[in-house]
XYZ file of N, CA and C in Angstrom:
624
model
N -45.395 -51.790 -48.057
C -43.940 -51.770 -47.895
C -43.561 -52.548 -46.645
N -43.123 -53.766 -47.084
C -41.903 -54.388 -46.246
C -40.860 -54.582 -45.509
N -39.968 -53.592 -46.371
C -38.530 -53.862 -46.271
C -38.085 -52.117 -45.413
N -38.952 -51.992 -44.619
C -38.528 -50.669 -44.135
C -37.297 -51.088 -42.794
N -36.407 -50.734 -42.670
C -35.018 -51.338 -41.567
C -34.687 -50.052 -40.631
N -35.145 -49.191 -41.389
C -34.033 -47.832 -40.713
C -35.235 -46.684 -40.415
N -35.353 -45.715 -39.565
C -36.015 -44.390 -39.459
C -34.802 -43.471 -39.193
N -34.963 -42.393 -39.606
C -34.460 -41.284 -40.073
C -35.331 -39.763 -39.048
N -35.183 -39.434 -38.063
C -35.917 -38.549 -36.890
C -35.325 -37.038 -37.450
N -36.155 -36.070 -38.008
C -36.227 -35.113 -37.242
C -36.496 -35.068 -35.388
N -35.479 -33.414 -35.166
C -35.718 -33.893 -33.579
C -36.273 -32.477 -33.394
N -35.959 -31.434 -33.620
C -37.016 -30.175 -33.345
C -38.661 -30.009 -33.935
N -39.650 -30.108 -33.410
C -40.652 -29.917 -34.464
C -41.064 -31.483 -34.400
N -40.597 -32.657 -33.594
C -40.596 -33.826 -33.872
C -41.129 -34.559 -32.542
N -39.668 -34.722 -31.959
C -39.496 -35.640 -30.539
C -39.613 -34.702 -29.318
N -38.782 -33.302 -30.204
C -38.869 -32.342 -29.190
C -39.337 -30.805 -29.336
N -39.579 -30.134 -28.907
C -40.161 -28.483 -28.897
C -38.359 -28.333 -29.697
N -38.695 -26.893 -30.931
C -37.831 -26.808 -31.558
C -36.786 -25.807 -30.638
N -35.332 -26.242 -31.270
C -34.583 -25.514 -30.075
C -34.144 -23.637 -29.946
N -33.646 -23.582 -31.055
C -33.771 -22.155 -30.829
C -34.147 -21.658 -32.114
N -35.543 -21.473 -32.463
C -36.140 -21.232 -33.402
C -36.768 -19.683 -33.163
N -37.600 -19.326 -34.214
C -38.175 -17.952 -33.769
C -38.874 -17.616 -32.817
N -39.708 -17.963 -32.612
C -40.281 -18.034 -31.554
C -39.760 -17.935 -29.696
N -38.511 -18.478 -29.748
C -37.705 -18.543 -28.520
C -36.938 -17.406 -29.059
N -36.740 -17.189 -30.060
C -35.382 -16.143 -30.182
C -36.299 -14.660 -29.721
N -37.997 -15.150 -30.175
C -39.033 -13.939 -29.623
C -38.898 -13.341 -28.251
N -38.504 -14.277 -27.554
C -39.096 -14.629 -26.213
C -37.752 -13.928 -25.171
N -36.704 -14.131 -26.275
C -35.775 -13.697 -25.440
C -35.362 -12.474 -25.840
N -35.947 -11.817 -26.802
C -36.182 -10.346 -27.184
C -36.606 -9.876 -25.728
N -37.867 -10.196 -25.661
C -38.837 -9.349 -24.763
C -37.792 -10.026 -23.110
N -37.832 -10.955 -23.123
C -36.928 -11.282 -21.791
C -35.500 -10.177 -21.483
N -35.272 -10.173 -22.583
C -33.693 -9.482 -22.126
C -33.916 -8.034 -22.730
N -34.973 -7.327 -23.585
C -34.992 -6.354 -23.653
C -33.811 -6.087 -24.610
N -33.792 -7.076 -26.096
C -32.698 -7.261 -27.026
C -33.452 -6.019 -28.311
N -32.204 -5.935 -28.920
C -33.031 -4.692 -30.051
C -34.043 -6.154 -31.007
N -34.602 -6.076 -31.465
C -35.037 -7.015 -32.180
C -34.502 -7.237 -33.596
N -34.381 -6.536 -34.113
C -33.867 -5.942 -35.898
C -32.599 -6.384 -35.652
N -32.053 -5.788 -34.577
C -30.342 -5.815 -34.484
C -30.019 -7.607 -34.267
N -30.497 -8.298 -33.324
C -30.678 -9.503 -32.852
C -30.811 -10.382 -33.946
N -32.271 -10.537 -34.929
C -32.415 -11.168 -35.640
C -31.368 -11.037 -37.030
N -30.630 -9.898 -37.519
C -29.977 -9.866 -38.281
C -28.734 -10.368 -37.766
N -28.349 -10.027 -36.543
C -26.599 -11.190 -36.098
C -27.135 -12.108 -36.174
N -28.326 -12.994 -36.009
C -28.719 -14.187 -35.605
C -28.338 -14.872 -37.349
N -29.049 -13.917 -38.376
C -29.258 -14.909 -39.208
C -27.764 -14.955 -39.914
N -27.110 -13.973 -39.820
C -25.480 -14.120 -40.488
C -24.428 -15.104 -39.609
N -24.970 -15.202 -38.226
C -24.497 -16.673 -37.369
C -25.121 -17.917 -37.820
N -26.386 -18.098 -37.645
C -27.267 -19.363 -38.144
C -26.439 -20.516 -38.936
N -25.967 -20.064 -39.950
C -24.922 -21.079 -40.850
C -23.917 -22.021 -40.158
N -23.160 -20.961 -40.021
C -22.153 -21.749 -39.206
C -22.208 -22.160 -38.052
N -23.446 -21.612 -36.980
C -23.831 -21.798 -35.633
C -23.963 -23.631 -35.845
N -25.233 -24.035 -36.929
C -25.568 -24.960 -36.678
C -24.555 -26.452 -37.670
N -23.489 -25.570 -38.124
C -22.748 -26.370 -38.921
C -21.495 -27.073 -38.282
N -21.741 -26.509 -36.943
C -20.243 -26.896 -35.932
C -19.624 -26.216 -35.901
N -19.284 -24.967 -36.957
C -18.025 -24.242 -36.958
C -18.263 -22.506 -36.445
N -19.046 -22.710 -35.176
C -19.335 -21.377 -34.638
C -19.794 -21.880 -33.233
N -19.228 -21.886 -32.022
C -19.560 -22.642 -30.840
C -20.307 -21.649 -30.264
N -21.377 -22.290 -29.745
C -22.343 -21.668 -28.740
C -21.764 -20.126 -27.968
N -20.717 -20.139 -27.746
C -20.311 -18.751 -27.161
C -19.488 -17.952 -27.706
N -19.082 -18.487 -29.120
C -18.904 -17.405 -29.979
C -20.447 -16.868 -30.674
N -21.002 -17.709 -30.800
C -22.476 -17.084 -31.052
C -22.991 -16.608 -30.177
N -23.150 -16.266 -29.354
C -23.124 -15.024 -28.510
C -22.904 -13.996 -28.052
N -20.919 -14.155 -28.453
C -20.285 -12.887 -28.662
C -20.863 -12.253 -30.051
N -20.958 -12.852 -30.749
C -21.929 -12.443 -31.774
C -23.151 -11.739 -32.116
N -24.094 -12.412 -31.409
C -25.518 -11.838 -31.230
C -25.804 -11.402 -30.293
N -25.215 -11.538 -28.457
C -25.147 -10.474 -27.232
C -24.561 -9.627 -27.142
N -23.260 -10.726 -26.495
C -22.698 -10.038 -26.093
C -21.332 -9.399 -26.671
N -21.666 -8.637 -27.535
C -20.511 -7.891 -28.742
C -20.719 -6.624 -27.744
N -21.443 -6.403 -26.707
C -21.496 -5.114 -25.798
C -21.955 -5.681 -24.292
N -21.640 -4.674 -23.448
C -22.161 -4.940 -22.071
C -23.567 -5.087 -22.016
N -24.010 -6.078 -21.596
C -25.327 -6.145 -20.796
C -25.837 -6.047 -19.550
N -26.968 -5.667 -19.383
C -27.138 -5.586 -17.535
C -27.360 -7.171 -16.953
N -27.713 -8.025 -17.864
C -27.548 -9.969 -17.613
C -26.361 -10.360 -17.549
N -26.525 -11.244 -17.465
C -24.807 -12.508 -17.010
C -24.875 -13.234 -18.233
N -24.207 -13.827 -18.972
C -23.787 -14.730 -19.587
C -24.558 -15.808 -19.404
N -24.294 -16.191 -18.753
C -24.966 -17.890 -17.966
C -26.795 -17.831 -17.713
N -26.883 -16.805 -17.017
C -28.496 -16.366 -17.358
C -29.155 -16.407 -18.600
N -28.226 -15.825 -20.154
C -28.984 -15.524 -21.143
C -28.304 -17.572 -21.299
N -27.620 -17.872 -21.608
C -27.450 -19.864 -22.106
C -28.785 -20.388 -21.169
N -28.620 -20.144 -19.985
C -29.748 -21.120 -19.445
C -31.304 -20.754 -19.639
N -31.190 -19.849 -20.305
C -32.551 -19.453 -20.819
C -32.654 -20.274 -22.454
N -31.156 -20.522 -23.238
C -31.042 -20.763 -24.165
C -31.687 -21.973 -24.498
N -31.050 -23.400 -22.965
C -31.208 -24.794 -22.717
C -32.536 -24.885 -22.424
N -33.189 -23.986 -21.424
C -34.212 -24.228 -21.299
C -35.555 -23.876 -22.132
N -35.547 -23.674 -22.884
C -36.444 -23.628 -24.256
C -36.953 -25.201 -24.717
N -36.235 -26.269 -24.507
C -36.696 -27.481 -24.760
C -37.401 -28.268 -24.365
N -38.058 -28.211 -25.325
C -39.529 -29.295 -23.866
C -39.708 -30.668 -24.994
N -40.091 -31.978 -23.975
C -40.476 -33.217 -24.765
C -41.807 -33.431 -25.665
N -41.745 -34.026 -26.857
C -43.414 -34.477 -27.489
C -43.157 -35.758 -26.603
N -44.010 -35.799 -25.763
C -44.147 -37.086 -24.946
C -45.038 -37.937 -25.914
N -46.052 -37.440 -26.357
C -46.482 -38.536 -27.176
C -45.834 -38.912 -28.720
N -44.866 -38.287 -28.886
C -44.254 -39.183 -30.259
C -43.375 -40.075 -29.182
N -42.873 -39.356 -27.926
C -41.559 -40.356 -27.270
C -42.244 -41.791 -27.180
N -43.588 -41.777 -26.639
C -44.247 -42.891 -26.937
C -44.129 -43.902 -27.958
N -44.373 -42.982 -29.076
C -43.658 -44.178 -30.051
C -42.531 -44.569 -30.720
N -41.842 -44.227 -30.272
C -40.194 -44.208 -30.170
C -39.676 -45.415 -28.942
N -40.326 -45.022 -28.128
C -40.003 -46.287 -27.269
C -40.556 -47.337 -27.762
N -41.852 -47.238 -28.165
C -42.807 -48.809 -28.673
C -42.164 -49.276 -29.691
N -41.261 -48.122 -30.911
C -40.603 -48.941 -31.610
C -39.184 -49.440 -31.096
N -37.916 -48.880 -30.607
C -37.314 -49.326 -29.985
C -37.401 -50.738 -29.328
N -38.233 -50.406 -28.505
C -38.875 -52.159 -27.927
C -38.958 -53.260 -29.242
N -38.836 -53.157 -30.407
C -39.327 -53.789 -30.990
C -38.108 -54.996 -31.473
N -37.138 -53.769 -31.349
C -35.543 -54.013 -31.782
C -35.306 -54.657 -33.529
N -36.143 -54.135 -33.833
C -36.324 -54.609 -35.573
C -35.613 -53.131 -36.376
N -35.655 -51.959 -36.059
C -35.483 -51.118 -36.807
C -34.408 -50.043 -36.007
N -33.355 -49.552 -37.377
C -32.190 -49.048 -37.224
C -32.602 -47.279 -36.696
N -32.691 -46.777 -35.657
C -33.447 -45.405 -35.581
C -32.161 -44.349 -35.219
N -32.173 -43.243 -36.139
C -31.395 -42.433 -35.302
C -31.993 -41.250 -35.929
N -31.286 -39.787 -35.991
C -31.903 -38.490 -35.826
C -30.695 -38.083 -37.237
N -31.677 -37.095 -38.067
C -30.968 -36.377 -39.278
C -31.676 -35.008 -39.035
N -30.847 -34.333 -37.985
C -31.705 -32.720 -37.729
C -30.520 -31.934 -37.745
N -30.904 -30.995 -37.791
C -30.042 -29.261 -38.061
C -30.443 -28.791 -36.001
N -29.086 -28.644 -36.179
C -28.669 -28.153 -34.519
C -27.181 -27.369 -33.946
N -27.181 -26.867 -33.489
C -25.882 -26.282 -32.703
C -24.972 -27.411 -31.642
N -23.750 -27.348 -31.995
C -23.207 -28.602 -31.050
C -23.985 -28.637 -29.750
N -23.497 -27.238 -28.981
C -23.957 -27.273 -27.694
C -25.398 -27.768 -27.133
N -26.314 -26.856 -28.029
C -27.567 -27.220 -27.535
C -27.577 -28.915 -28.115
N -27.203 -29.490 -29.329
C -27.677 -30.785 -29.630
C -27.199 -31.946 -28.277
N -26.074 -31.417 -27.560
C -25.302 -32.221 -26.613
C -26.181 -32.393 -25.977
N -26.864 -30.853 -25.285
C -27.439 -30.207 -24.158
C -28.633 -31.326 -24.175
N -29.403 -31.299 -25.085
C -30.607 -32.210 -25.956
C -30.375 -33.731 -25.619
N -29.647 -34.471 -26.455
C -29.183 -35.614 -26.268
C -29.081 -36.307 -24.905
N -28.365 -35.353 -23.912
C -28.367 -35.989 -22.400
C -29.252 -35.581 -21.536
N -30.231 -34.299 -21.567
C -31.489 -33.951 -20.680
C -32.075 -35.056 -21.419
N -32.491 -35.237 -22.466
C -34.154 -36.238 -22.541
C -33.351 -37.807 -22.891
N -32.489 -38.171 -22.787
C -31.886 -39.435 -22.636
C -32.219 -39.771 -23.765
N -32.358 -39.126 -25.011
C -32.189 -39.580 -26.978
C -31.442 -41.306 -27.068
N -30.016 -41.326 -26.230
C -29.510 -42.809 -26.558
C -30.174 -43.466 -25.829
N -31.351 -43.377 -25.535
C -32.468 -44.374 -25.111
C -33.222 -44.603 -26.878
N -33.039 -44.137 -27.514
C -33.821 -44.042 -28.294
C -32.807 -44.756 -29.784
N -32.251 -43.570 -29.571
C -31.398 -43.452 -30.951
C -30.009 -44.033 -31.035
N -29.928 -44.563 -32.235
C -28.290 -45.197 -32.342
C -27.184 -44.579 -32.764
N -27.570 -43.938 -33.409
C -26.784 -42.317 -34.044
C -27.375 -41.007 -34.113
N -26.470 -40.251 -34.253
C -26.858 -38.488 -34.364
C -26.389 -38.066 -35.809
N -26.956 -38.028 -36.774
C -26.860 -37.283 -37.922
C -26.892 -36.238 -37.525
N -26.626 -35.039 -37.594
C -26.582 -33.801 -36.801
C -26.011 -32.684 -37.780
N -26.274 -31.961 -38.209
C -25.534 -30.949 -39.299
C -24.198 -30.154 -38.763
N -24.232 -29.993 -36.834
C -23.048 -29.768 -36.078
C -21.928 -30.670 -36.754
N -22.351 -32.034 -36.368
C -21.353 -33.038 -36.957
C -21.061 -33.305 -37.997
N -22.118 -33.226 -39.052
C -21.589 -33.461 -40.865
C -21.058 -32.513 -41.190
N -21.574 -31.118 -40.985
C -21.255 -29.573 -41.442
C -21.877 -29.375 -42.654
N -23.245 -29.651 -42.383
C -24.198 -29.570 -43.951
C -25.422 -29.523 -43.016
N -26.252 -28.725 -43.413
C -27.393 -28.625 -42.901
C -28.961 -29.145 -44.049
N -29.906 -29.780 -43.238
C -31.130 -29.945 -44.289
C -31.473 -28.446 -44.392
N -32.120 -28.178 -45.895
C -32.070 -29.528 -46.961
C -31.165 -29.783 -47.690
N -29.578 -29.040 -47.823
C -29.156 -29.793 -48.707
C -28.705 -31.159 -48.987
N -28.882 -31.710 -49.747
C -28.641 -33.116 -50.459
C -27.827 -33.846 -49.432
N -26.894 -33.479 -49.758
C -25.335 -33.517 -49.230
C -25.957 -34.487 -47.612
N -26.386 -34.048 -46.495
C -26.690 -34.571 -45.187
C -27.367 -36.022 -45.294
N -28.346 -35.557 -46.347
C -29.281 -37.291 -46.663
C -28.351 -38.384 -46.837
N -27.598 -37.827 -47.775
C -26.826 -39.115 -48.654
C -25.765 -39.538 -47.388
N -25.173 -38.264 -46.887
C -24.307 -39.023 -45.502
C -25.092 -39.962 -44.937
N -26.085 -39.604 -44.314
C -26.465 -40.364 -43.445
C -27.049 -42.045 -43.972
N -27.068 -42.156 -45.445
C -27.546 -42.951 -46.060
C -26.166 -43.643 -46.258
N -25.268 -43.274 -46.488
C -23.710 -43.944 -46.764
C -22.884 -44.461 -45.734
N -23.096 -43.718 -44.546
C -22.403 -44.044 -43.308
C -23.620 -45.238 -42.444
N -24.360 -45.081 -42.714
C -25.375 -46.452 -42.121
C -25.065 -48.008 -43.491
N -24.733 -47.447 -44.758
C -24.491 -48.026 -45.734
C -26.392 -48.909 -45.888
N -27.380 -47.930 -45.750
C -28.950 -48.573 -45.907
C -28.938 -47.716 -47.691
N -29.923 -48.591 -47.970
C -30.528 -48.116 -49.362
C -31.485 -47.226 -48.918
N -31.724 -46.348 -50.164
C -32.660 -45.656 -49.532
C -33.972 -45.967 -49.541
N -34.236 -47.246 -50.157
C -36.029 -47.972 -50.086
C -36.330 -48.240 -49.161
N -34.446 -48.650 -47.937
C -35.050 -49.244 -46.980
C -35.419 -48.672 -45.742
N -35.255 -46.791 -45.964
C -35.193 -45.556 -45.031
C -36.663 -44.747 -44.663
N -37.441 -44.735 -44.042
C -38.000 -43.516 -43.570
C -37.453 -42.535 -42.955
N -37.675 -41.381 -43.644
C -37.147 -39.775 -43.296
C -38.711 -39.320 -42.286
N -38.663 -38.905 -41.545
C -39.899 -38.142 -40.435
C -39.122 -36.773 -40.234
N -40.345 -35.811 -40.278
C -39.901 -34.072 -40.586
C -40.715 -33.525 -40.600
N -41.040 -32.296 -39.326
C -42.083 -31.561 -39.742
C -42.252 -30.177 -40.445
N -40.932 -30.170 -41.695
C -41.018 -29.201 -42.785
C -40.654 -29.804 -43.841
N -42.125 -29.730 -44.531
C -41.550 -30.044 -46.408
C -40.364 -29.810 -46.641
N -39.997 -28.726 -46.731
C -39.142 -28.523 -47.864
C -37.784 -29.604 -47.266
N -37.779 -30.029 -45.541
C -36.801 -31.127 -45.910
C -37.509 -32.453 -46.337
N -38.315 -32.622 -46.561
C -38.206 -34.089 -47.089
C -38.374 -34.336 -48.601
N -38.084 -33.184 -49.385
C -38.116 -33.409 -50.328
C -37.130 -33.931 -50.932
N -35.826 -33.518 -50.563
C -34.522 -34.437 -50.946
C -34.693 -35.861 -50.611
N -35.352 -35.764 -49.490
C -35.089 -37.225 -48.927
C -35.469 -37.831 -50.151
N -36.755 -37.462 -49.848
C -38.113 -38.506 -51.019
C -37.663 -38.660 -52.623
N -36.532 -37.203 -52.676
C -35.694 -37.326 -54.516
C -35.082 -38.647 -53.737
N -34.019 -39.023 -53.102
C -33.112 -39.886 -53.137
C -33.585 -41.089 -53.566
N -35.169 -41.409 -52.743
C -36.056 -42.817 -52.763
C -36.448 -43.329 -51.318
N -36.054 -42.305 -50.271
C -36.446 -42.484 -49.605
C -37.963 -42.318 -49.283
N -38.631 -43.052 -48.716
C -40.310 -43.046 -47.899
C -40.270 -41.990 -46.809
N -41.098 -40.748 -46.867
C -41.135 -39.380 -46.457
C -42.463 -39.341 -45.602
N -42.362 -38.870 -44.246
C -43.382 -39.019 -43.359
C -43.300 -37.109 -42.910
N -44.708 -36.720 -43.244
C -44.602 -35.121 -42.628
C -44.999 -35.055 -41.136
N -44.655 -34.872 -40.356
C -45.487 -34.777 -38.863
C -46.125 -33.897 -38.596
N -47.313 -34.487 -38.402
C -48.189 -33.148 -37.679
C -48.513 -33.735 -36.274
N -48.612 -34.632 -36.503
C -48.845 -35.439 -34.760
C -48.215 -36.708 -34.362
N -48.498 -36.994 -33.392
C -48.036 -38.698 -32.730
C -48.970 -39.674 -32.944
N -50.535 -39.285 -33.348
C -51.462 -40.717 -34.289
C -51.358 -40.171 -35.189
N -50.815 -39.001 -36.158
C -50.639 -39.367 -37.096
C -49.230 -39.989 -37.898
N -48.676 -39.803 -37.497
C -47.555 -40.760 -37.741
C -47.509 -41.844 -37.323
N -48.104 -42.497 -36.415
C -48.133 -43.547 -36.270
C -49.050 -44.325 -37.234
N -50.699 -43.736 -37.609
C -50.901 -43.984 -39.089
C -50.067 -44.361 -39.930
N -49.212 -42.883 -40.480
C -48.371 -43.416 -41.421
C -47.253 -44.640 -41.223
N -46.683 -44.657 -40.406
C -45.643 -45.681 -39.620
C -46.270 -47.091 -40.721
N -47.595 -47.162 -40.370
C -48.279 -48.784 -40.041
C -48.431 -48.827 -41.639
N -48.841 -47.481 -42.301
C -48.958 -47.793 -43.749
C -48.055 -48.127 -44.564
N -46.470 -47.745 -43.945
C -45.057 -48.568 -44.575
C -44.832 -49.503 -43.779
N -45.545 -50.498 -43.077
C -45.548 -52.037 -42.389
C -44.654 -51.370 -41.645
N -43.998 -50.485 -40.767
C -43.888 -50.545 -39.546
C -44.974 -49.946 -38.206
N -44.976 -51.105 -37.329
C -45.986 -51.134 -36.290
C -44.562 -51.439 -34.907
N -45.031 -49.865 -34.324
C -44.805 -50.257 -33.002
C -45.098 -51.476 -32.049
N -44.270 -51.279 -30.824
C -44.833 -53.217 -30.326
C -45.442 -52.293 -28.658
N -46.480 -52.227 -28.299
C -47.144 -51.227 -27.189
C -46.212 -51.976 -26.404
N -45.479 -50.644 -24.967
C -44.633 -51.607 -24.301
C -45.427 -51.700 -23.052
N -45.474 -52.940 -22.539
C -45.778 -52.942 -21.236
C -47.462 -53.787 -21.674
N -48.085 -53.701 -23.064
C -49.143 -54.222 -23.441
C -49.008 -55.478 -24.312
């Protein structure tokens, strides 16, 4: 494959440590001494709309905290929220090597909360990277449904032969791959870069 123009980024699970996934939502159980049962059930009747735009970061909170007094601050439990994000330095690696290359259209099709996606975007400097934010905050459709692919495929106006989707959960790239898009699973930064080279895109090493 040739004619590849565009990449398509997952960014949790991807470029970056995922943002508020289970695991952190674990963490801040035992940190704040949250009921757990009680927590994870506001969490998942917020989740929808949290990451669809139409539930802002601190109404989701009044939601899942603070609907009662706590012995924490507000600002204590968010900055515990932001700080959950850490870089894959070695995929950023190849993100820059392709960037450098200036051949291919790259931006991000991930499921996120406005706030934290903002929060995201300007700590690890993403518009170093990326040209757009597909973002489910911003479409108001979250992967996998259909619906997000095809935006992001209509508003770039690319075919989809000429798209790689990168994701490190099946079940989203399966829409992609229905549409016709070329579907990359991540498990690592050589291995995707493997795959990268097997649809003729090759990073350009920067600085080599």
């Amino acid at each position: 494959m040739g004619n590849i123009s565009a990449l398509f980024w997952d960014i949790g699970g991807v470029v970056l440590s995922n943002g508020w996934d289970a695991s952190a939502r674990a963490e801040a159980v035992r940190r704040f001494s949250l009921d757990p049962v009680d927590f994870d059930e506001r969490h998942r009747r917020a989740e929808d709309e949290f990451e669809t735009g139409k539930l802002s970061l601190e109404a989701y909170l009044d939601r899942t905290v603070f609907f009662r007094d706590r012995p924490f601050a507000r600002e204590q439990f968010k900055n515990f929220v932001f700080a959950q994000s850490r870089e894959n330095k070695e995929t950023r690696v190849v993100l820059d090597e392709l960037t450098a290359t200036h051949r291919y259209f790259l931006a991000t099709l991930n499921n996120e909360s406005e706030e934290l996606n903002g929060y995201r975007i300007h700590q690890f400097d993403l518009t170093r990277n990326f040209a757009a934010f597909f973002t489910s905050c911003y479409l108001r459709v979250r992967k996998p449904k259909p619906l997000i692919y095809q935006l992001a495929l209509g508003i770039t106006q690319r075919g989809p032969e000429e798209c790689i989707f990168i994701d490190d959960r099946p079940a989203n790239l399966e829409p992609a791959k229905a549409l016709g898009m070329t579907t990359i699973l991540f498990r690592s930064a050589a291995e995707l870069r493997a795959s990268l080279a097997e649809s003729g895109v090759r990073p350009a090493f920067v600085g080599g």
